[in-house]
CSV table of C-alpha atoms in Angstrom, one decimal:
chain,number,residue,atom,x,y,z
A,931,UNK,CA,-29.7,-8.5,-9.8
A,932,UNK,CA,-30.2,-9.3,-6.4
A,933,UNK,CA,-26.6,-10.1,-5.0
A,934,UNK,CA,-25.8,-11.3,-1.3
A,935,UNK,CA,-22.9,-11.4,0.5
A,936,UNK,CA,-22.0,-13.5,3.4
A,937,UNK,CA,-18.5,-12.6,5.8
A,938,UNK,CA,-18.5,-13.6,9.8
A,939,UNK,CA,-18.9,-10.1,10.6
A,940,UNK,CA,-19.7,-6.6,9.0
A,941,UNK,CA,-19.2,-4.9,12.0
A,942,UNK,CA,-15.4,-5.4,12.6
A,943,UNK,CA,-12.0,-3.2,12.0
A,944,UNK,CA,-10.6,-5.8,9.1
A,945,UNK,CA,-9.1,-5.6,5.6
A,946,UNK,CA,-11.6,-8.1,4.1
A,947,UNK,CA,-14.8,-6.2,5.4
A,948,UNK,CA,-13.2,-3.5,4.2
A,949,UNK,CA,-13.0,-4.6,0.5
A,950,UNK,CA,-16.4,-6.1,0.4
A,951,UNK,CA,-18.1,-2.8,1.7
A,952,UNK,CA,-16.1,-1.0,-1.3
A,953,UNK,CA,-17.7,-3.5,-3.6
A,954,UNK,CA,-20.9,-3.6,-2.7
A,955,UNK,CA,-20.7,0.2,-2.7
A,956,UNK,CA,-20.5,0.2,-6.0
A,957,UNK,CA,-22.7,-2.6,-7.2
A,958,UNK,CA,-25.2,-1.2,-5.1
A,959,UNK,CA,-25.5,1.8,-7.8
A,960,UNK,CA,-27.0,-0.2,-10.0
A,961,UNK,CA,-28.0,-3.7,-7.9
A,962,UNK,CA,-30.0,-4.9,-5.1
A,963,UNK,CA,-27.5,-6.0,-2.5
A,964,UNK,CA,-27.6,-7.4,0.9
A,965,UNK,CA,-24.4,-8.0,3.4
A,966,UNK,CA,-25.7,-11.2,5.5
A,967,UNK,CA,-23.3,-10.7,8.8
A,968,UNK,CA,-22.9,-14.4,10.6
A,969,UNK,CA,-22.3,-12.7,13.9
A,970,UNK,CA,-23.1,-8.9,14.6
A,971,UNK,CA,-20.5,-7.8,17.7
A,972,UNK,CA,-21.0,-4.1,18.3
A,973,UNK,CA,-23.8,-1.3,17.9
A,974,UNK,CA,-22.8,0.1,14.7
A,975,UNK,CA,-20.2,-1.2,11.8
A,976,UNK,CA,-16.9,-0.4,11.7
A,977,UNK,CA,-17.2,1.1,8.7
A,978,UNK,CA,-19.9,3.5,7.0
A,979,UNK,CA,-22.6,0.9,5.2
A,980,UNK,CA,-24.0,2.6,2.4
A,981,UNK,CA,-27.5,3.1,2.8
A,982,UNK,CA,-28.6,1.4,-0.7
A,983,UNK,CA,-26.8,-1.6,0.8
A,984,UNK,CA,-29.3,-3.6,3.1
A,985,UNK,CA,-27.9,-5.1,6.2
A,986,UNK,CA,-29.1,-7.8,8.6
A,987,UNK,CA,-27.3,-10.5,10.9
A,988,UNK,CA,-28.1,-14.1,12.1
A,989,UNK,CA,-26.6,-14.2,15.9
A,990,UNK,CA,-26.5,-11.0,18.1
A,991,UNK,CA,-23.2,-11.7,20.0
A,992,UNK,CA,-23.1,-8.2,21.5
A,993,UNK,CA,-22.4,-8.2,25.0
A,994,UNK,CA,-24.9,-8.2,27.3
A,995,UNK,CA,-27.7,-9.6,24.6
A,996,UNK,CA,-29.3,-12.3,26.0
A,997,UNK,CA,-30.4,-15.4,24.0
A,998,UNK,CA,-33.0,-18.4,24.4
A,999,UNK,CA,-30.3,-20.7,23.0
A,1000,UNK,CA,-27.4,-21.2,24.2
A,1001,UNK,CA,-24.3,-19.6,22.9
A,1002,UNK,CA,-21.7,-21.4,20.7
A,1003,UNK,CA,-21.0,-23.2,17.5
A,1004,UNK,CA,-24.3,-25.0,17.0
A,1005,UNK,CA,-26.5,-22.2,17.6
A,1006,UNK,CA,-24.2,-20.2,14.9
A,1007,UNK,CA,-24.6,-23.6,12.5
A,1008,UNK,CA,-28.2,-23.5,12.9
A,1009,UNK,CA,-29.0,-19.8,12.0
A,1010,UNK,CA,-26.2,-20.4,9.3
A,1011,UNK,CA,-28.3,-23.7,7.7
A,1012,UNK,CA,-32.1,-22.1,7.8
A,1013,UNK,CA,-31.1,-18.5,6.1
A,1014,UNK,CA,-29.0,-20.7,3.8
A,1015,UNK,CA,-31.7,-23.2,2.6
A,1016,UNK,CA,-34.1,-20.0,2.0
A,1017,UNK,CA,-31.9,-17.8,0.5
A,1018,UNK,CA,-33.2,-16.0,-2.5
A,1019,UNK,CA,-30.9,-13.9,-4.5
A,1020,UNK,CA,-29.4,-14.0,-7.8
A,1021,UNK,CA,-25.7,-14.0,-6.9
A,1022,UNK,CA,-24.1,-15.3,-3.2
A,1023,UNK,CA,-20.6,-13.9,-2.9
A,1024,UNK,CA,-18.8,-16.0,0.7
A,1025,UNK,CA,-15.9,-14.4,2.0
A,1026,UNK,CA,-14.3,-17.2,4.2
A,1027,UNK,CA,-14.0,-21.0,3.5
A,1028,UNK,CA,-16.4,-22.4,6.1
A,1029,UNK,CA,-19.1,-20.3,4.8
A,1030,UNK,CA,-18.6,-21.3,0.8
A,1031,UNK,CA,-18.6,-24.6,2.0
A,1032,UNK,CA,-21.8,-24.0,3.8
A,1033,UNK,CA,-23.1,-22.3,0.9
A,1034,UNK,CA,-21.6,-24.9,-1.9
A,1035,UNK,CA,-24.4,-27.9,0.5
A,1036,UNK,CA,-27.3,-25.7,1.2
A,1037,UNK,CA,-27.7,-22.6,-0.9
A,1038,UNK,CA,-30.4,-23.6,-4.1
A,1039,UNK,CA,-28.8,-24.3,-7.4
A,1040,UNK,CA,-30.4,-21.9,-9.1
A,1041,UNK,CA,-28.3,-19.0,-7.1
A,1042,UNK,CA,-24.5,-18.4,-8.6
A,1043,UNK,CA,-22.5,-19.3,-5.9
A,1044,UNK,CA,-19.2,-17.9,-5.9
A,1045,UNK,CA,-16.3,-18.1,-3.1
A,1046,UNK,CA,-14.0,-14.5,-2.4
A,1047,UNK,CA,-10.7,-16.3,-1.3
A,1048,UNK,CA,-7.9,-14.1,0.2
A,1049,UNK,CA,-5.3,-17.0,1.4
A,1050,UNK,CA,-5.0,-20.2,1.0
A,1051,UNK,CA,-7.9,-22.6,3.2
A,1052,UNK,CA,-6.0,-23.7,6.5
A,1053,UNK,CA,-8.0,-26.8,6.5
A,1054,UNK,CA,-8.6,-28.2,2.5
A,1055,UNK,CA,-10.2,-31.1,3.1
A,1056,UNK,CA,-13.3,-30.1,3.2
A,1057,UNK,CA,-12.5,-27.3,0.4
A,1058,UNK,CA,-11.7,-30.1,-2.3
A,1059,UNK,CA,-14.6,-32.1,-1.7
A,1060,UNK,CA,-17.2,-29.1,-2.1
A,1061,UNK,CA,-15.9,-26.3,-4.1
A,1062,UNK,CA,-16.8,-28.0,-7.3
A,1063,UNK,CA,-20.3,-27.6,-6.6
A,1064,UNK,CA,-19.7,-23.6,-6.7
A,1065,UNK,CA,-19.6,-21.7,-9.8
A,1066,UNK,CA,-16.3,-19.6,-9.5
A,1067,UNK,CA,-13.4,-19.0,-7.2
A,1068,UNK,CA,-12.5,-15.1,-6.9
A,1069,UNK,CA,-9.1,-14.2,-5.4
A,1070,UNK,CA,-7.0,-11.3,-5.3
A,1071,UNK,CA,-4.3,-12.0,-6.0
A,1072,UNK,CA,-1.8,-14.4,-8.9
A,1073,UNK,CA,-0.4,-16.7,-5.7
A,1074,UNK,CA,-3.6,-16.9,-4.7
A,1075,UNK,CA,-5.0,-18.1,-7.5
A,1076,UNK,CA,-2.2,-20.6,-8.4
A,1077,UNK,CA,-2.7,-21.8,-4.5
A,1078,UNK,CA,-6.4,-22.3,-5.3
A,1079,UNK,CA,-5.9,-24.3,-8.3
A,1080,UNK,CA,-3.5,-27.0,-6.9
A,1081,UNK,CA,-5.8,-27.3,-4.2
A,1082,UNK,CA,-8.7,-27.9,-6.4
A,1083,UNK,CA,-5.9,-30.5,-8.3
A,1084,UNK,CA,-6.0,-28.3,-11.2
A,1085,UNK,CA,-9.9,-29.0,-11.9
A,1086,UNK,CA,-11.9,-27.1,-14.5
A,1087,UNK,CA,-15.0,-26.7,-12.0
A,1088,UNK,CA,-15.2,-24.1,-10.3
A,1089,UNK,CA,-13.2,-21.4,-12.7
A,1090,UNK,CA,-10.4,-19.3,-10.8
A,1091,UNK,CA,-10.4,-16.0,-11.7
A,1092,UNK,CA,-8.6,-12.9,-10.1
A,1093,UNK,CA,-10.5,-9.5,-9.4
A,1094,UNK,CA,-8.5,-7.4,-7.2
A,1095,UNK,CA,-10.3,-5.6,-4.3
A,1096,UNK,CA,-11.8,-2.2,-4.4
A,1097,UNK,CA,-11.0,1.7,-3.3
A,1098,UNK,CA,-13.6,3.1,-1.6
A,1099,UNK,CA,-15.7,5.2,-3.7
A,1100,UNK,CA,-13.8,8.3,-5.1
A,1101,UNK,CA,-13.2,11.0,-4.7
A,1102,UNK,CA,-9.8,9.9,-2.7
A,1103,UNK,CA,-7.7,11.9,-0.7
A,1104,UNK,CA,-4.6,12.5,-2.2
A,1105,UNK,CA,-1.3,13.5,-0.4
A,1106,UNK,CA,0.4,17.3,-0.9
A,1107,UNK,CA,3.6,15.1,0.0
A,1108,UNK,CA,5.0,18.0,2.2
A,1109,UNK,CA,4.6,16.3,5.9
A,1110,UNK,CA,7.4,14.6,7.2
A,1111,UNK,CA,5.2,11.8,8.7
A,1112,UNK,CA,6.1,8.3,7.8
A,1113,UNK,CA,2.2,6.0,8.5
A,1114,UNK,CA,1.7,2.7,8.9
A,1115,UNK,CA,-2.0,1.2,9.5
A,1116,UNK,CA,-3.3,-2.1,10.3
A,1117,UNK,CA,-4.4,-4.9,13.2
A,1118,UNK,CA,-1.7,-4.6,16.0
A,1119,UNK,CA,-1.3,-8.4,15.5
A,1120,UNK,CA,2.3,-10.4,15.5
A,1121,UNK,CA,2.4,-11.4,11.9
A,1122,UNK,CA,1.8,-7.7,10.8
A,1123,UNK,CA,5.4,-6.9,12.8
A,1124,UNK,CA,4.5,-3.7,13.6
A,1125,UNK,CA,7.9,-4.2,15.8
A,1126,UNK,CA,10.0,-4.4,12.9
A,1127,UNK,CA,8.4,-1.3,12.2
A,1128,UNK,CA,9.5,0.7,15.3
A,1129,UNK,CA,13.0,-0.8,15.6
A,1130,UNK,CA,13.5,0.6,11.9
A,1131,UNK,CA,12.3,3.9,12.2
A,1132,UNK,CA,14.6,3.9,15.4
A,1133,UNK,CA,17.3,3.9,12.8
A,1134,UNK,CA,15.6,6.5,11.1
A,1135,UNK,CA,14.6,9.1,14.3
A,1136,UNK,CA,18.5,9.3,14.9
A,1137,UNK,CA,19.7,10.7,11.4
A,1138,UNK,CA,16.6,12.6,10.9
A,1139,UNK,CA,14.7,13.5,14.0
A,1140,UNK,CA,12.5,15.8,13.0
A,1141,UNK,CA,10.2,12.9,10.8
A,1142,UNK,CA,7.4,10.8,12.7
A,1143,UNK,CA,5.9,7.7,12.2
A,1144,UNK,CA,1.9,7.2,12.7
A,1145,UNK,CA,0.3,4.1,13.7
A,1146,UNK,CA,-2.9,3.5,12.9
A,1147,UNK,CA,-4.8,0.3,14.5
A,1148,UNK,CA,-5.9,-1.5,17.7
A,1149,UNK,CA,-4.9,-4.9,18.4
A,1150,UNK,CA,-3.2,-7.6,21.5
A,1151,UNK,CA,0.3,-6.1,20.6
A,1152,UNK,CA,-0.1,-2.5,21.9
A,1153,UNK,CA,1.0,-3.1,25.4
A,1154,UNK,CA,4.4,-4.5,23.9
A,1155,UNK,CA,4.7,-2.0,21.0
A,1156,UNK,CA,3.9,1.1,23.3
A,1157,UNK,CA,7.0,-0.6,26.0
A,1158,UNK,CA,9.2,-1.4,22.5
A,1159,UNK,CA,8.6,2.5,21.8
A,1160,UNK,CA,9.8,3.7,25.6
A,1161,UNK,CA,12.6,1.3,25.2
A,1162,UNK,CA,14.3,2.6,22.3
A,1163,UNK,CA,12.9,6.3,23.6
A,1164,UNK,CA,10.7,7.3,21.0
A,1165,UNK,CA,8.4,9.3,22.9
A,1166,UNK,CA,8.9,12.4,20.7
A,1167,UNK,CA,9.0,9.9,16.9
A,1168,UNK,CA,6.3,7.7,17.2
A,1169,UNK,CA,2.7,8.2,18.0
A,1170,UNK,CA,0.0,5.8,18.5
A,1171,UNK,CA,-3.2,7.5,16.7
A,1172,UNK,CA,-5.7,4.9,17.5
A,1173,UNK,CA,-8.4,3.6,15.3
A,1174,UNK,CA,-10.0,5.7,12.1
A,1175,UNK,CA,-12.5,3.8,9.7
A,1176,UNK,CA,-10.6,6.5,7.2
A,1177,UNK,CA,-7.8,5.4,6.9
A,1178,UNK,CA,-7.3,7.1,3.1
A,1179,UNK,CA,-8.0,10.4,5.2
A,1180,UNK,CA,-5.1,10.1,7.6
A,1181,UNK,CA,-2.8,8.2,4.9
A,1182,UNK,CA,-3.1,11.6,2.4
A,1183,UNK,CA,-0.8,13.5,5.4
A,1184,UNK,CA,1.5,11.6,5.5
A,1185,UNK,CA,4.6,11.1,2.7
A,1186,UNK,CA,5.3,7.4,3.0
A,1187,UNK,CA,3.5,4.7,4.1
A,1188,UNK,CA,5.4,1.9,6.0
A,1189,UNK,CA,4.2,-2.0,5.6
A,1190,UNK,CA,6.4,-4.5,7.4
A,1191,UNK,CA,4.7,-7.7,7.4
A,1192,UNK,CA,6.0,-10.4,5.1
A,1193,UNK,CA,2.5,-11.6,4.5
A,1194,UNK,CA,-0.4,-8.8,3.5
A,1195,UNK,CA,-3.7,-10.4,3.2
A,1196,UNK,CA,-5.9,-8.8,1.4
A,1197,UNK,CA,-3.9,-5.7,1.3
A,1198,UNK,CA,-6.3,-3.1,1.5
A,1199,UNK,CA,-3.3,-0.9,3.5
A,1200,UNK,CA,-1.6,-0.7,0.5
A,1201,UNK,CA,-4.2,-0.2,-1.8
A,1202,UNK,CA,-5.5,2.3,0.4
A,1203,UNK,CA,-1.9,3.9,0.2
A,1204,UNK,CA,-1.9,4.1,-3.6
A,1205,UNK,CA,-5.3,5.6,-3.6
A,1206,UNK,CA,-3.9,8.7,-1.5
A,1207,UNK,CA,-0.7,9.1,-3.6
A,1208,UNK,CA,1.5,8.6,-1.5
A,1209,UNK,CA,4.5,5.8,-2.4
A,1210,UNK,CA,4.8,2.4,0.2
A,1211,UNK,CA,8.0,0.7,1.2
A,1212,UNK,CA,7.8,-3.0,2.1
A,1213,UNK,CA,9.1,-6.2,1.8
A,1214,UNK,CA,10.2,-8.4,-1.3
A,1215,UNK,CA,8.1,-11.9,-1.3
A,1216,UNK,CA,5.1,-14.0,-2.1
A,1217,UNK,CA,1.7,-13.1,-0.2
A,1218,UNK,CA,3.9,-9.7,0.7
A,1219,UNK,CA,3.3,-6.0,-0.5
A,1220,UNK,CA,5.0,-7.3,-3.7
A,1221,UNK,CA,1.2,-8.5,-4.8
A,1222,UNK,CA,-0.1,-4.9,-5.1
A,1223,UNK,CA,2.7,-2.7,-6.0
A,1224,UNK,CA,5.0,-2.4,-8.9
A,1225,UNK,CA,8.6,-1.2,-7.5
A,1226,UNK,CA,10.1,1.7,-9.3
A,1227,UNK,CA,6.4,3.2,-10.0
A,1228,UNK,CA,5.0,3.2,-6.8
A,1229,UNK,CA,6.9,1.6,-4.3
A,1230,UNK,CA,10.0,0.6,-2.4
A,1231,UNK,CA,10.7,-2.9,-2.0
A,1232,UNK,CA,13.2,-4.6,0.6
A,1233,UNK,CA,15.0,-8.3,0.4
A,1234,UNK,CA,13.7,-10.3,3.1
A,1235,UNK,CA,16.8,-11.6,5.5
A,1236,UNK,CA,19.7,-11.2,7.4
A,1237,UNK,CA,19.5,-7.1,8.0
A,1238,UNK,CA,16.2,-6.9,6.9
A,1239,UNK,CA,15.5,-4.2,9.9
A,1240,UNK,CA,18.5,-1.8,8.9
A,1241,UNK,CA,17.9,-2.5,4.9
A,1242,UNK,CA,14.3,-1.3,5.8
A,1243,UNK,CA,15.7,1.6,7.9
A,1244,UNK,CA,18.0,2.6,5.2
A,1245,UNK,CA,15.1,2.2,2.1
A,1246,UNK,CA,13.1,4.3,4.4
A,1247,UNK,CA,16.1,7.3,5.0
A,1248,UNK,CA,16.7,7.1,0.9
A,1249,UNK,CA,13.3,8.0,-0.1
A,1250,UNK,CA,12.7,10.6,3.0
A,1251,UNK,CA,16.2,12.0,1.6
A,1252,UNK,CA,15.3,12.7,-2.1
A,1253,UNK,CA,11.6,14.6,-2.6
A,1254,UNK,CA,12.0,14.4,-6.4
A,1255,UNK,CA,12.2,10.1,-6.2
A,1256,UNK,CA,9.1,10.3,-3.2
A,1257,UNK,CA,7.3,12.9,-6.0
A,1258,UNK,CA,7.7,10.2,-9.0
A,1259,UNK,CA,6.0,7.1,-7.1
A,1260,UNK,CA,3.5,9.5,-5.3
A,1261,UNK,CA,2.6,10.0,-9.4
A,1262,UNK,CA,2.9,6.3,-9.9
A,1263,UNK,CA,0.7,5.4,-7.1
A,1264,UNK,CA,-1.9,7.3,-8.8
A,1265,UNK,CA,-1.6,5.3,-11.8
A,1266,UNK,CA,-1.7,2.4,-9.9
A,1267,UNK,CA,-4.7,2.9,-8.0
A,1268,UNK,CA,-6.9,3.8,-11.3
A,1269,UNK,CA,-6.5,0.0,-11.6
A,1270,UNK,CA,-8.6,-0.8,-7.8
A,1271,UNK,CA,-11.3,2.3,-9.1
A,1272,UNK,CA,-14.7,0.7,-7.8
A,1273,UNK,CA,-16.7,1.3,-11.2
A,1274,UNK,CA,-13.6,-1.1,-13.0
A,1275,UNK,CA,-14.0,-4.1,-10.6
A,1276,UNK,CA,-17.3,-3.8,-10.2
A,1277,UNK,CA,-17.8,-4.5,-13.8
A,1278,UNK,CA,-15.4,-7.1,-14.0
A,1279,UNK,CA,-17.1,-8.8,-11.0
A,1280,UNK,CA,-20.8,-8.7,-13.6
A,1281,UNK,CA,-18.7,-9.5,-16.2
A,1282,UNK,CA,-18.3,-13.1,-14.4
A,1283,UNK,CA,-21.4,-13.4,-13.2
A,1284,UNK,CA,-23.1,-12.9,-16.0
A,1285,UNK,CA,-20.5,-15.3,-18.2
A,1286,UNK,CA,-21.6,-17.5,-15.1
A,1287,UNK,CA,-24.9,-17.1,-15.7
A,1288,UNK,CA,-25.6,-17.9,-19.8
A,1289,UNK,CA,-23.2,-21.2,-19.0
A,1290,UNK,CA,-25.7,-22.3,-16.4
């Protein structure tokens, strides 16, 4: 089959691009694939592209690149529309709402159309009206899907189906569990509370000084979580390690991995975690770490609340205290990563596409 798939950018540091370069990784073993980028932003992607995997863009928004139409919105609309309206592939896969809209009015029938949903749509108007014209809704996740279908008012057109996201392609990493590093990775953004994260291990540096925490990441909140780090004088506990597009390689040193948002969209942190062995500790809730793990096996899991910073701080000193419990979920991480193995969902995903296909 040919298969295409559409996201704003391939060339960004993001979860999402993440999981659909695992995926297309994998199809690409045995497919013809193409990653259509809306917007190209830098030199080179993020992340490694395979080389099976063929790559193109519509607007160069690199700095410095000049352009005979003007920038903005209707010059993005405009590429958007003409590839659209001559697409030729077998399968579209859209990774953002605007763009399955875009592809539910324009792409030919004949193409199986199907939207890659993360979160629920922040604007569902326009999600209700088209998104019966596409052939299946893909998310990641049970609250996801459940969010999806009361949006679509419970409607048997489009099907929504769950197909978790990808590991990069094995082998992965895996974690000796013998450094007393503590990592978190991730956009330095407010929702991902990488504060919380810092005032917690505070807790943590005082009883056992000799552990570290790793933070992985760019993002607007360094300048405030680099001064939060001086204020609580951290100098010595937490370090600041930048950006890596492998984050699996930097995860397998460490012997926890910290997530302290309450929402984790799409999660590839923590699926990247369990693919190293090496257990997470997060937070209770909905649209939270609680998506991907199963506590007890592979994870620690805080109530949300009143205390939530020391609870986390004291989950955190409990699992650096007792190797044999950290050794148990490092094995059940294991177990729970076979389950995000690329040849597994990449089957699933032509498993639906080609029920899709003998319906049409």
């Amino acid at each position: 089959m040919k298969i295409c798939f559409l996201v704003p950018s391939a060339f960004g540091m993001r979860g999402d691009t993440r999981a659909v370069l695992n995926l297309a990784t994998e199809l690409a073993t045995r497919h013809d694939v193409e990653i259509i980028s809306v917007r190209r932003v830098r030199e080179a992607p993020f992340f490694t592209v395979d080389p099976r995997i063929t790559l193109r863009w519509l607007i160069d928004a690199r700095p410095g690149v000049r352009h005979l139409l003007p920038r903005g919105q209707m010059r993005t609309e405009m590429a958007l529309w003409r590839t659209l309206r001559g697409l030729r592939c077998d399968v579209l896969v859209t990774t953002r709402p605007g763009l399955s809209v875009q592809a539910a009015r324009h792409v030919p029938r004949e193409t199986v159309r199907i939207a890659r949903e993360w979160s629920r749509p922040s604007v569902p108007g326009p999600v209700r009206r088209f998104y019966p014209k596409l052939d299946a809704v893909v998310t990641s996740t049970e609250t996801t899907r459940e969010e999806m279908v009361r949006l679509l008012d419970g409607a048997a057109t489009p099907p929504v189906v769950i197909v978790p996201d990808a590991l990069p392609p094995g082998p992965w990493p895996r974690s000796r569990m013998d450094n007393r590093i503590v990592s978190a990775g991730g956009r330095w953004l407010p929702g991902k509370a990488f504060d919380r994260l810092i005032r917690a291990f505070a807790i943590v540096a005082d009883k056992r000084p000799d552990w570290r925490l790793r933070l992985y990441g760019g993002g607007p909140e360094e300048k405030r979580l680099r001064a939060l780090v001086g204020e609580l004088n951290l100098h010595n506990n937490v370090y600041f390690m930048g950006t890596t597009p492998d984050l699996q390689g930097e995860f397998a040193k460490a012997s926890i991995v910290a997530v302290t948002s309450h929402t984790e969209t799409p999660g590839m942190t923590v699926i990247e975690a369990l693919g190293c062995g090496v257990p997470v500790v997060g937070f209770e809730g909905a649209r939270g770490v609680e998506e991907f793990v199963t506590p007890g096996r592979d994870s620690v899991l805080v109530p949300v609340g009143e205390g939530e910073i020391g609870a986390y701080a004291s989950a955190l000193l409990a699992l650096i205290d007792d190797e044999r419990r950290r050794m148990v979920l490092a094995a059940g991480a294991l177990v729970s990563a076979a389950e995000h193995a690329p040849p597994a969902i990449a089957a699933r995903w032509e498993a639906l596409v080609e029920g899709l296909r003998a319906r049409s």
